[in-house]
Coordinates of C-alpha atoms in Angstrom, one line a residue:
Chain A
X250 CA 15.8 6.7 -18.1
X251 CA 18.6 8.4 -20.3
X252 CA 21.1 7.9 -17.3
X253 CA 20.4 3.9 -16.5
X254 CA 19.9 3.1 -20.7
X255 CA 16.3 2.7 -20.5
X256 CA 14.6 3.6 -23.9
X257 CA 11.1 3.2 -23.7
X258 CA 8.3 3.2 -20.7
X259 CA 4.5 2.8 -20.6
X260 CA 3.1 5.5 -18.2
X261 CA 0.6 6.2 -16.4
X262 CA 0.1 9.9 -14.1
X263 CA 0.1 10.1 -10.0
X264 CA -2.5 12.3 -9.7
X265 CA -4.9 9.6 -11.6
X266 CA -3.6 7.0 -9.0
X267 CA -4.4 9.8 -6.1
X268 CA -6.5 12.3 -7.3
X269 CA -8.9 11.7 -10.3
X270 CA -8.4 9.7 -13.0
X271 CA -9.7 11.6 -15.4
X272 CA -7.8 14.8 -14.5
X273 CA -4.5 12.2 -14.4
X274 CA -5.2 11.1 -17.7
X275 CA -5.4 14.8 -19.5
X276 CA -2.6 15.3 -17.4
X277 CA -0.8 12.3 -19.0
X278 CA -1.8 13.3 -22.3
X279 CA -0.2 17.0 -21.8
X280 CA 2.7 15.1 -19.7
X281 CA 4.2 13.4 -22.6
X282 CA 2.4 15.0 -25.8
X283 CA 5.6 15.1 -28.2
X284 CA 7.3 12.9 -26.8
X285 CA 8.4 9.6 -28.9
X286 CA 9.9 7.2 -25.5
X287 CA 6.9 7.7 -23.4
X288 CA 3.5 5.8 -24.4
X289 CA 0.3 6.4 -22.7
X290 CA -1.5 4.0 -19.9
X291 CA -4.7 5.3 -18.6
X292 CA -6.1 4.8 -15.6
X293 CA -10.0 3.5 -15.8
X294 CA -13.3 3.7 -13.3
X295 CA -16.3 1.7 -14.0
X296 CA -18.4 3.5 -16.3
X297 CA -21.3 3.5 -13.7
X298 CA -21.1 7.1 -12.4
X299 CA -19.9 8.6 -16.1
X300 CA -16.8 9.9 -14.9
X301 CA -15.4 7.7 -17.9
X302 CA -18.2 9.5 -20.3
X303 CA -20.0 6.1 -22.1
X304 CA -18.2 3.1 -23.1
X305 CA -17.9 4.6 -26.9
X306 CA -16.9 7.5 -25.8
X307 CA -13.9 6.1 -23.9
X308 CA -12.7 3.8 -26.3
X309 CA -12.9 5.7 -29.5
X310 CA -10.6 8.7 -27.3
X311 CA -8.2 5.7 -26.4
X312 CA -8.0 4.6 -29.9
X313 CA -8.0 8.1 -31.4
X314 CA -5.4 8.6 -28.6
X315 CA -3.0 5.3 -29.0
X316 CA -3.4 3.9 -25.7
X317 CA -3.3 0.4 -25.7
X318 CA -2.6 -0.4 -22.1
X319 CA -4.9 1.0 -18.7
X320 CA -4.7 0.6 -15.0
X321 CA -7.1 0.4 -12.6
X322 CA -6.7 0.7 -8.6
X323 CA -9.8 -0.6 -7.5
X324 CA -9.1 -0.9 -4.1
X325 CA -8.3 3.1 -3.5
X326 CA -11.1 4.2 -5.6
X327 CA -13.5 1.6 -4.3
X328 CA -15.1 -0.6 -6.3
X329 CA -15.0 -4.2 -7.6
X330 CA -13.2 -4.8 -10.8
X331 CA -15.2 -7.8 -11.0
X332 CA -18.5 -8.8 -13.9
X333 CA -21.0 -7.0 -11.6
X334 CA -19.1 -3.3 -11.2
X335 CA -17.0 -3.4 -14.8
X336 CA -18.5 -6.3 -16.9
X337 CA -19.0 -4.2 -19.7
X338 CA -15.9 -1.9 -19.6
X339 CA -13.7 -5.7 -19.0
X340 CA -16.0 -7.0 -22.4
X341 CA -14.9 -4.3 -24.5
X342 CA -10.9 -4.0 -23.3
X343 CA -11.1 -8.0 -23.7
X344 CA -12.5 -7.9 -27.4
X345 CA -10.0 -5.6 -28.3
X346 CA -6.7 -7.1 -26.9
X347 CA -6.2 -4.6 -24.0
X348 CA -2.8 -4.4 -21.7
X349 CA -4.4 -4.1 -18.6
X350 CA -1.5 -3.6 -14.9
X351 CA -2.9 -3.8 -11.9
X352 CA -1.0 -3.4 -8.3
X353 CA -1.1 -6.6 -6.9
X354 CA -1.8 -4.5 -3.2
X355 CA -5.3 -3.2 -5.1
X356 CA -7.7 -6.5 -5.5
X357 CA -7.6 -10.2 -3.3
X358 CA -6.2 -12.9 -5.4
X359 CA -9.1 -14.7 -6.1
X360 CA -10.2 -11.5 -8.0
X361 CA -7.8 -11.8 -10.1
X362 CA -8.5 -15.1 -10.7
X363 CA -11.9 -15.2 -11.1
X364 CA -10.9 -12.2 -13.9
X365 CA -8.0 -14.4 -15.7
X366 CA -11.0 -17.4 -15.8
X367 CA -13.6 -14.6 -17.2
X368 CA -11.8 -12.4 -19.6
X369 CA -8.6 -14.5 -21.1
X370 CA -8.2 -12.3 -23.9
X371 CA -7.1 -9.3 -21.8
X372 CA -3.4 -9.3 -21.2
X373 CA -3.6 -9.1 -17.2
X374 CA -0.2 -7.6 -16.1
X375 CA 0.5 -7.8 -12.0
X376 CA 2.9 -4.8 -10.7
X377 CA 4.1 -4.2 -7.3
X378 CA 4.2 -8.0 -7.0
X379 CA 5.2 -9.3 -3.3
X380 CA 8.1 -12.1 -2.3
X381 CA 5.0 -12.9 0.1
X382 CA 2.5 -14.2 -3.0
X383 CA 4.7 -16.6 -4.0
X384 CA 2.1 -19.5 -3.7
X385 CA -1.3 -17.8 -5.0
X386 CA 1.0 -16.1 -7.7
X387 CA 2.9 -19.6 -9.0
X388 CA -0.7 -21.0 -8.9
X389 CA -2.1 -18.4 -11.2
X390 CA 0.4 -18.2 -13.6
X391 CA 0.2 -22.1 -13.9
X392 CA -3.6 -21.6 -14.5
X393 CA -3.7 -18.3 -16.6
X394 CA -1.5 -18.0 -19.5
X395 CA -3.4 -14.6 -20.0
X396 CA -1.5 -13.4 -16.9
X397 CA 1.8 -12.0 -16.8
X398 CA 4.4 -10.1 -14.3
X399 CA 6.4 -6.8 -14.1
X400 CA 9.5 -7.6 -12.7
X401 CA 9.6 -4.0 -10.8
X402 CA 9.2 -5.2 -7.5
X403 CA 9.3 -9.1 -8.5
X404 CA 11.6 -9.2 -5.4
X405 CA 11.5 -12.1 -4.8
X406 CA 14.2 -14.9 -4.7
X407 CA 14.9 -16.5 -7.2
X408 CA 11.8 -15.6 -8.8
X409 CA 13.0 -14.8 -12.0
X410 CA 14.9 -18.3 -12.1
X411 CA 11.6 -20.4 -10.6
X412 CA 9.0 -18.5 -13.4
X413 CA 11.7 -19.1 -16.2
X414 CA 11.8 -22.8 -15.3
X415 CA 8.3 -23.6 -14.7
X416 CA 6.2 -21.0 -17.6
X417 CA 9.2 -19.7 -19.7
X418 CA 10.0 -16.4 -20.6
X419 CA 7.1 -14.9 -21.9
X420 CA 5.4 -14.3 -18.3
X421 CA 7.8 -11.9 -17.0
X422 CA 8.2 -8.2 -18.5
X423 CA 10.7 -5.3 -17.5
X424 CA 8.8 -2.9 -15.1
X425 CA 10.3 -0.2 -12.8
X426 CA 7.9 1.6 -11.3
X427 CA 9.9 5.3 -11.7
X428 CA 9.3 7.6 -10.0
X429 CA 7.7 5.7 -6.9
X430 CA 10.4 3.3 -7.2
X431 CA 14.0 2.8 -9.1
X432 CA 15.0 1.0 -12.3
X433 CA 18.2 -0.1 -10.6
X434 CA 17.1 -3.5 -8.9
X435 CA 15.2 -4.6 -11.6
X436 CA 18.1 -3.8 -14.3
X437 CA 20.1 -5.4 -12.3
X438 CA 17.9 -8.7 -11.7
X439 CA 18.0 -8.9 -15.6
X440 CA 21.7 -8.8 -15.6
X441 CA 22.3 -11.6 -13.6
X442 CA 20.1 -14.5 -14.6
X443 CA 21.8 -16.6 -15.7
X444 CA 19.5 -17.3 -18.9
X445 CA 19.7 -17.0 -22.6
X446 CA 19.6 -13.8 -24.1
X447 CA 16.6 -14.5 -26.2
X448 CA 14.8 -15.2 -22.8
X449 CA 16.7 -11.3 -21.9
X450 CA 15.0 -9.8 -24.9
X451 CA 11.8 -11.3 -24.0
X452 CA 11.6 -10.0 -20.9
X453 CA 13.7 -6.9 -21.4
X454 CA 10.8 -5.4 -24.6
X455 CA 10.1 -8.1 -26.4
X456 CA 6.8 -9.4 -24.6
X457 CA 5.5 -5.9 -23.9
X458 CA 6.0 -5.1 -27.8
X459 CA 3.7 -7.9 -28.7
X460 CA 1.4 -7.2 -26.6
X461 CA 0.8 -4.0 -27.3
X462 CA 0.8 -5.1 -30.8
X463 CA -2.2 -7.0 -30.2
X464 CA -4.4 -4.8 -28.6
X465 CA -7.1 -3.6 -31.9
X466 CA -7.8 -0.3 -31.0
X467 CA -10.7 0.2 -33.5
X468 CA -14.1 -1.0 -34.1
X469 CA -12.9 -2.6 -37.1
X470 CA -10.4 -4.1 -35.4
X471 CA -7.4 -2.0 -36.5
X472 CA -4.0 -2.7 -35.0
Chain B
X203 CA 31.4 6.2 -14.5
X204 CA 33.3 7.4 -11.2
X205 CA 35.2 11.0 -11.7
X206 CA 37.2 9.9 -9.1
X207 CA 38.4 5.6 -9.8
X208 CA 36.2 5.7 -12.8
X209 CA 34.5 2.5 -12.1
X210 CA 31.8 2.1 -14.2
X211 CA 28.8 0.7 -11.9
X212 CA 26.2 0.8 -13.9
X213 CA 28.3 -0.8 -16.9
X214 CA 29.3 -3.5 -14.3
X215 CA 25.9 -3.9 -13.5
X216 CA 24.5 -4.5 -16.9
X217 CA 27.2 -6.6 -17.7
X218 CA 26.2 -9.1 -15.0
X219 CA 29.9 -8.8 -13.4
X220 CA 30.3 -10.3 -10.0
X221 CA 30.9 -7.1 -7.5
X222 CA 33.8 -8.4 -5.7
X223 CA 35.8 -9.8 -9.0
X224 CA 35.4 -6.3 -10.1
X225 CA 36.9 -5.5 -6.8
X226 CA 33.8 -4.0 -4.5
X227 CA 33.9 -6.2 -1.5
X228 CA 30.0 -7.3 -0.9
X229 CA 28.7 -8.2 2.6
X230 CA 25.3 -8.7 3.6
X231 CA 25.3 -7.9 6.7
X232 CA 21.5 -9.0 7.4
X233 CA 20.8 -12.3 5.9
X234 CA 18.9 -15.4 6.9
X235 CA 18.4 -19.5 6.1
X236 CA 15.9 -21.6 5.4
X237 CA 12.0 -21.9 4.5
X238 CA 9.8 -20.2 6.4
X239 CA 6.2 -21.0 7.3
X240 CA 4.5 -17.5 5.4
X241 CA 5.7 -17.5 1.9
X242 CA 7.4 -20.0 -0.7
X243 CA 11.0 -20.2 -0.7
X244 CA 12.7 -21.5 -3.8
X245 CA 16.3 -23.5 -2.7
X246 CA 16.6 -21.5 0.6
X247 CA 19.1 -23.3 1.6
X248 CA 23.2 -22.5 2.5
X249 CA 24.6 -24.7 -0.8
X250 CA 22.0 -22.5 -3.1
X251 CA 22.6 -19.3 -1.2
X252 CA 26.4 -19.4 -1.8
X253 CA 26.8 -20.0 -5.1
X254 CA 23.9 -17.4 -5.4
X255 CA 26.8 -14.9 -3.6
X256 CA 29.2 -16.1 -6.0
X257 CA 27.4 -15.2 -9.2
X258 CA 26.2 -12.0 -7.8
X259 CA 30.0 -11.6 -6.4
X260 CA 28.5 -11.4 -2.4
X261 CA 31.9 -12.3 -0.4
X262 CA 29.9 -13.0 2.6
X263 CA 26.8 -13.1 4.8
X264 CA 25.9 -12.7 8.4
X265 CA 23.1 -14.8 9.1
X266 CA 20.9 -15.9 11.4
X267 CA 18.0 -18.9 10.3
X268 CA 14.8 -18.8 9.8
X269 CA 14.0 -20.3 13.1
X270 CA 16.1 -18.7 15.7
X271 CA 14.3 -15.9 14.6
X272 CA 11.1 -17.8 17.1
X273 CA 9.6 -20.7 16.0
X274 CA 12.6 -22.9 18.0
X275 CA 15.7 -20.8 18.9
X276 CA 18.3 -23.2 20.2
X277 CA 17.4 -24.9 16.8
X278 CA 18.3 -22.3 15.1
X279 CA 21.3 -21.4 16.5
X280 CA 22.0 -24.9 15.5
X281 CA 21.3 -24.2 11.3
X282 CA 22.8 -21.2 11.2
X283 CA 26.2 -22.9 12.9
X284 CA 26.2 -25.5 10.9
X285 CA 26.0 -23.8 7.8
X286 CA 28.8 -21.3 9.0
X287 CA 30.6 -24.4 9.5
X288 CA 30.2 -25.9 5.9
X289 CA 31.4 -22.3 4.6
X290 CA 33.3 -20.8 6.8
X291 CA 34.7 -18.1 4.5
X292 CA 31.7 -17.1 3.4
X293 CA 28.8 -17.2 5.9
X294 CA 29.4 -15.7 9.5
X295 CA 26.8 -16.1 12.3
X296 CA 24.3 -14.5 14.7
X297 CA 23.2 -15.9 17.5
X298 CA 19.4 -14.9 18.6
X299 CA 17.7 -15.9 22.0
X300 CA 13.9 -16.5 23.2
X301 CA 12.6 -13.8 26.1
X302 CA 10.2 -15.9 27.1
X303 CA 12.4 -17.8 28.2
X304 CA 14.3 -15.2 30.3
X305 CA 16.4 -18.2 32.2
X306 CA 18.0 -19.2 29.4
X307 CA 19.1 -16.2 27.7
X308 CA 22.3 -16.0 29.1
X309 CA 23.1 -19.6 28.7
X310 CA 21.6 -19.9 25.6
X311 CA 24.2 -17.0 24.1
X312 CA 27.3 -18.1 26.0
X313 CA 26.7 -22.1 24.0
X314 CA 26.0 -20.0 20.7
X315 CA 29.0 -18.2 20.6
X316 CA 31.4 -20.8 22.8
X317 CA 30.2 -24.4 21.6
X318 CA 28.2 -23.6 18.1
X319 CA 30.9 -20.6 17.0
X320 CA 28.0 -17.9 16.6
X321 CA 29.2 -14.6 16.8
X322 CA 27.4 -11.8 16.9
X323 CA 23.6 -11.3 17.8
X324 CA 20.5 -10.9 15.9
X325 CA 17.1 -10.2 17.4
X326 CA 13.4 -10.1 16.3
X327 CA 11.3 -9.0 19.1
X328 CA 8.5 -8.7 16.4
X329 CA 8.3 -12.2 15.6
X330 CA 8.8 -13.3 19.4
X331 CA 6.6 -10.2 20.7
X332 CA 8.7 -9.0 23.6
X333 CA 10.1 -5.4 23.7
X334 CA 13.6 -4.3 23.5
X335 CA 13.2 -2.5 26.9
X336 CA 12.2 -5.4 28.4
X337 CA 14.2 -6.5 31.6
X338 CA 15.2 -10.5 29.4
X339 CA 16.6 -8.9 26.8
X340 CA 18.9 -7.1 29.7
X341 CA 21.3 -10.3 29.3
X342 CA 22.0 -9.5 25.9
X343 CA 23.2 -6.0 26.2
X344 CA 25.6 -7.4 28.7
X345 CA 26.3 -10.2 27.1
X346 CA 26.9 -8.2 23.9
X347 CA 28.8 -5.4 25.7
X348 CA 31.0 -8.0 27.4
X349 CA 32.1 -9.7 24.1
X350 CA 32.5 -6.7 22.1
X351 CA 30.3 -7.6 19.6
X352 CA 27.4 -6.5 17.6
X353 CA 23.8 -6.9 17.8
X354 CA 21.2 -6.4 14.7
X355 CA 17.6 -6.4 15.9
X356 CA 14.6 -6.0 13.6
X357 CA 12.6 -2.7 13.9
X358 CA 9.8 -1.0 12.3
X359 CA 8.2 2.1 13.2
X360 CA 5.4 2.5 15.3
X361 CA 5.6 -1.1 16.9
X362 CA 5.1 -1.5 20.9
X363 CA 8.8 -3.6 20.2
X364 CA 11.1 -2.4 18.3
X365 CA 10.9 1.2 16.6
X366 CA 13.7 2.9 15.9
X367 CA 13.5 5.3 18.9
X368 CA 13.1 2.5 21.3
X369 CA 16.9 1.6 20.9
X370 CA 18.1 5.0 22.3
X371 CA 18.2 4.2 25.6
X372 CA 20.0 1.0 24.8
X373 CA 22.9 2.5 23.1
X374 CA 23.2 4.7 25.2
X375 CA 23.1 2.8 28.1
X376 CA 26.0 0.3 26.3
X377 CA 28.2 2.9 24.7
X378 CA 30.5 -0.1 23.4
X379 CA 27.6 -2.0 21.8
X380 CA 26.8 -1.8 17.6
X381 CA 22.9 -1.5 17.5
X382 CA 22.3 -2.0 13.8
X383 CA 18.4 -1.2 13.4
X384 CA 17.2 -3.5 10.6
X385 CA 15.4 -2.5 7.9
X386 CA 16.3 1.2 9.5
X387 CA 12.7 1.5 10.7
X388 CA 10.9 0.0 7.7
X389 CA 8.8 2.4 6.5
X390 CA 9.1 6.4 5.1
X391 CA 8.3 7.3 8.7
X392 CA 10.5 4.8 10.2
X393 CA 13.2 5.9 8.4
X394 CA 12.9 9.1 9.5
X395 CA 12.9 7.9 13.5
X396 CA 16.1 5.9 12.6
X397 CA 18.1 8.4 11.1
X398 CA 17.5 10.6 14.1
X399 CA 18.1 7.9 16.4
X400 CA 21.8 7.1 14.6
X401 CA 21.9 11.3 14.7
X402 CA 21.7 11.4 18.5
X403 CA 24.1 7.9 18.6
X404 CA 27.3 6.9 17.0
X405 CA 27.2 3.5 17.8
X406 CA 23.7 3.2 16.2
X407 CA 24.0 1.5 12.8
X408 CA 21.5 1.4 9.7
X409 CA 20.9 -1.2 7.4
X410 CA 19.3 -0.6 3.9
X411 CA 17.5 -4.5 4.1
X412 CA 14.0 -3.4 2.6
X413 CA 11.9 -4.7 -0.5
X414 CA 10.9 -1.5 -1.2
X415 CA 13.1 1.4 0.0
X416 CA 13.3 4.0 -3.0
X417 CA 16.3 5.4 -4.0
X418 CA 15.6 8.5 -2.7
X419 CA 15.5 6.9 0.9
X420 CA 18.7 5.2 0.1
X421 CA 20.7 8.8 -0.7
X422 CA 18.6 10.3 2.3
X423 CA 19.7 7.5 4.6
X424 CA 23.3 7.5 4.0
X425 CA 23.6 11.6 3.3
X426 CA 21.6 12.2 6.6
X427 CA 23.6 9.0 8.7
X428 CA 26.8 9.6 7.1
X429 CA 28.0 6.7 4.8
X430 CA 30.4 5.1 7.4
X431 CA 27.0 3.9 9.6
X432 CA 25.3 3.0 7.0
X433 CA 25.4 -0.9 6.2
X434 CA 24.2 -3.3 2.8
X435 CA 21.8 -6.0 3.9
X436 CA 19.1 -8.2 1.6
X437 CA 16.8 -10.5 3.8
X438 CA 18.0 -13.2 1.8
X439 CA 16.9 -15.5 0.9
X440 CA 13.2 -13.8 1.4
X441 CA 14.7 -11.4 -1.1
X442 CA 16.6 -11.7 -4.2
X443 CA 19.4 -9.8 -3.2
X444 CA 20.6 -8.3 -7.3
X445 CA 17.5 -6.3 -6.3
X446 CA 19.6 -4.8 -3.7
X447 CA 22.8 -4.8 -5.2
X448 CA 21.2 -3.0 -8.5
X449 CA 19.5 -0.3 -6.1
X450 CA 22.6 0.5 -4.3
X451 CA 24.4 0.2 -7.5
X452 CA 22.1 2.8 -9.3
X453 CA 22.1 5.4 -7.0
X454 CA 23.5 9.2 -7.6
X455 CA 25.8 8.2 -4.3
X456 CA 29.4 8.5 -4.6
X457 CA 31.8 6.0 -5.7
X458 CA 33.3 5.9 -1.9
X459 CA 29.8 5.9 -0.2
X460 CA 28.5 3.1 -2.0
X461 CA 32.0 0.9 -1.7
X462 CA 31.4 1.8 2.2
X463 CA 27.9 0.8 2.7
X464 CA 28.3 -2.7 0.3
X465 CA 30.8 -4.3 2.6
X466 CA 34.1 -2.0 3.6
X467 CA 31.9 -0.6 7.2
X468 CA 30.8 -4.2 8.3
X469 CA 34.1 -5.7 7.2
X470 CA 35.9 -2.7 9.7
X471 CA 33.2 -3.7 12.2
X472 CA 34.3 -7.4 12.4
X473 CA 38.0 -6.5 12.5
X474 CA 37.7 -4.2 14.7
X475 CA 35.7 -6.3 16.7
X476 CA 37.9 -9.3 16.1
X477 CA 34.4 -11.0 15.0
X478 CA 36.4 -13.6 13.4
X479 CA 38.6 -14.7 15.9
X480 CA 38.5 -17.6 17.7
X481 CA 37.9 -16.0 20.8
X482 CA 34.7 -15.0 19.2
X483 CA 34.0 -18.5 18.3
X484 CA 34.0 -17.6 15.2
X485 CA 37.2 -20.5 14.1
X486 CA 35.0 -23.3 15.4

């Protein structure tokens, strides 16, 4: 990040992607405890088995903890992020603003429809987006206002130009997916479109700032 | 910034500057043309793609359409000469052939390359499901071997086609030809079949043309290959190709490695090879 000029990230730890979430997420927090440029995105299960601990539980330790953002990979750890398998864990993220990413390789598109049409308060964010998903994708950002894009593996082309023309700038958000993959393309697809640098700031922080600004990570709603 | 030239790339890089007006000469030495059944394709056509290269400062592209890849070859051929015909300068392209249709390979290349001004060969024997080592694709290695040019040929690992091992015999059965293995491989373990296939082969080339390659693959690649085999290539317009440029760009490479692997190896290739000559077809 220091060498390429990148001053902030949201992060989230491997071994809760491959090994056990909660283990990756007291991982996370001893990762980047102290440190001011990194901020915290957990990864979640369904609360059905407990490994979560209940639904107060998890997010008075997110609030307590600052995390305003959380992944899930429901394909690797099997299960449907869908109302049946997480209705009540999607309810409470959605009544308080959440920042939710999700790897576009970890659900079917109509799930992440049918969760844009259920829950439009959460802030759905796709990552490792595919220059193959250009039609489902165009559709449901036409449809979802609630949905947005990282632009670390928004490889496609063109894309950048097609999404600012048809939605604007407020869809797209700088992403890089370090360590798995490099900040270099997607800096780089920043500095060359061709657009105004308002639109630049949007997608460079601006968009992920208000976001996160949204989420109310109290009861009480508290910001 | 470079010790040695002190270019700055990632300050050229953020500042949006077109490569080659800051003096890195850019070729994409794996690019194709037109929509394609699969996916959505905004503008993919040669008008678009050019002033695409200009902005991102791309002085050419070898390419070979969408649809000599398979779907109608000798129509292919056709739209990738024509548009090598409106830019001349800028685009330069492959010819590719059906091996289903082993009877007209031969005669399919020679009106490529002598009436339509193709020059150089790309294959896909994914797409068209035929192996490498298959006795139609014996044409091409002549064909390639008797016009000294080069061939690039999709491969990924572990296909019955075209993995990265399966173009050993080849190159070493036609010393004289370039194999450049697409996508070297394709995946982690790919990459590791293609660098040990350019290890064994100096006339086996690799291109970095992959969505997804990290850029710890990239510095493997050209540390393991050496950076004088290792070529710059996008998939354009499937992929946006300042992805690729910023990857390359980015990397802890040296200022000399990542000048030869943008554009200085292909554009020794095609002199060497007199590519460009009308001989080659390449005037027409």
């Amino acid at each position: 990040m220091a060498r390429l000029g990148i001053d902030r990230a949201l992060v989230s730890h491997t071994l809760a992607q491959s090994y056990d979430p909660a283990h990756g997420n007291r991982a996370l927090r001893e990762a980047i405890a102290g440190d001011a440029q990194l901020y915290p995105c957990w990864t979640l299960l369904p609360l059905s088995c407990g490994e979560m601990g209940t639904l107060d539980e998890l997010t008075g330790q997110m609030a307590a903890e600052g995390v305003r953002a959380v992944r899930f990979y429901p394909r690797d750890h099997t299960y449907a992020l869908d109302k049946w398998q997480c209705g009540d864990l999607l309810d409470a993220l959605a009544e308080r603003r959440y920042v939710v990413l999700l790897d576009l390789d970890q659900i079917e598109m109509s799930g992440i429809e049918a969760i844009c049409h259920a829950w439009p308060d959460l802030a759905l964010v796709l990552t490792k987006t595919s220059y193959r998903q250009t039609r489902p994708l165009l559709a449901l950002l036409q449809g979802h206002k609630n949905l947005y894009c990282d632009l670390s593996l928004f490889i496609m082309y063109l894309g950048v130009e097609e999404v600012l023309s048809r939605f604007g700038s407020e869809r797209l958000l700088f992403g890089t997916g370090l360590p798995l993959c490099d900040p270099g393309g997607p800096i780089a697809r920043l500095a060359y479109t061709d657009a105004p640098q308002a639109d630049i700031d949007a997608m460079s922080h601006a968009n992920l700032e208000r976001l996160l600004a949204q989420v109310r990570l109290g009861k009480e709603g508290r910001s | 910034v470079s010790e040695r030239t002190g270019f700055d790339w990632l300050g050229t890089i953020k500042a949006g500057t077109p490569l080659n007006q800051a003096g890195v000469n850019v070729i994409d030495a794996h690019a194709h043309l037109g929509p394609y059944f699969n996916f959505y394709i905004p503008r993919p056509d040669a008008d678009t793609m050019v002033a695409v290269m200009d902005r991102l400062g791309m002085n050419k592209a070898c390419i070979c359409s969408i649809p000599a890849c398979g779907a109608d070859v000798p129509r292919g051929n056709e739209m990738t000469a024509a548009a090598v015909r409106a830019y001349p300068d800028r685009l330069i392209g492959y010819a590719s052939v059906n091996p289903h249709y082993p009877e007209r390979v031969q005669a399919e290349l020679a009106r490529s390359f002598d009436e339509l001004g193709l020059t150089m060969i790309k294959l896909h024997p994914t797409i068209v499901e035929y192996p490498v080592s298959g006795p139609a694709y014996e044409p091409v290695w002549r064909f390639a071997s008797e016009r000294h040019t080069i061939v690039l040929s999709h491969t990924w690992a572990g296909t019955p086609t075209c993995s990265p091992k399966h173009f050993e015999p080849l190159a070493k059965a036609y010393p004289d030809v370039i194999f450049v293995l697409g996508h070297s491989g394709g995946t982690p373990a790919g990459y590791v079949e293609a660098i040990d296939a350019a290890g064994k082969y100096a006339n086996i080339y690799l291109d970095l043309c992959r969505s997804d390659m990290s850029r710890t693959w990239v510095e493997r690649i050209v540390n393991q290959v050496g950076a004088e085999r290792v070529l710059w290539g996008t998939d354009f317009p499937f992929i946006e190709p300042s992805y690729l440029i910023g990857r390359l760009a980015c990397t802890t490479l040296s200022d000399r490695a990542k000048r030869q692997v943008f554009g200085d190896n292909m554009a020794r290739l095609l002199e060497e090879r007199d590519i460009l000559s009308p001989t080659k077809g390449g005037a027409l």
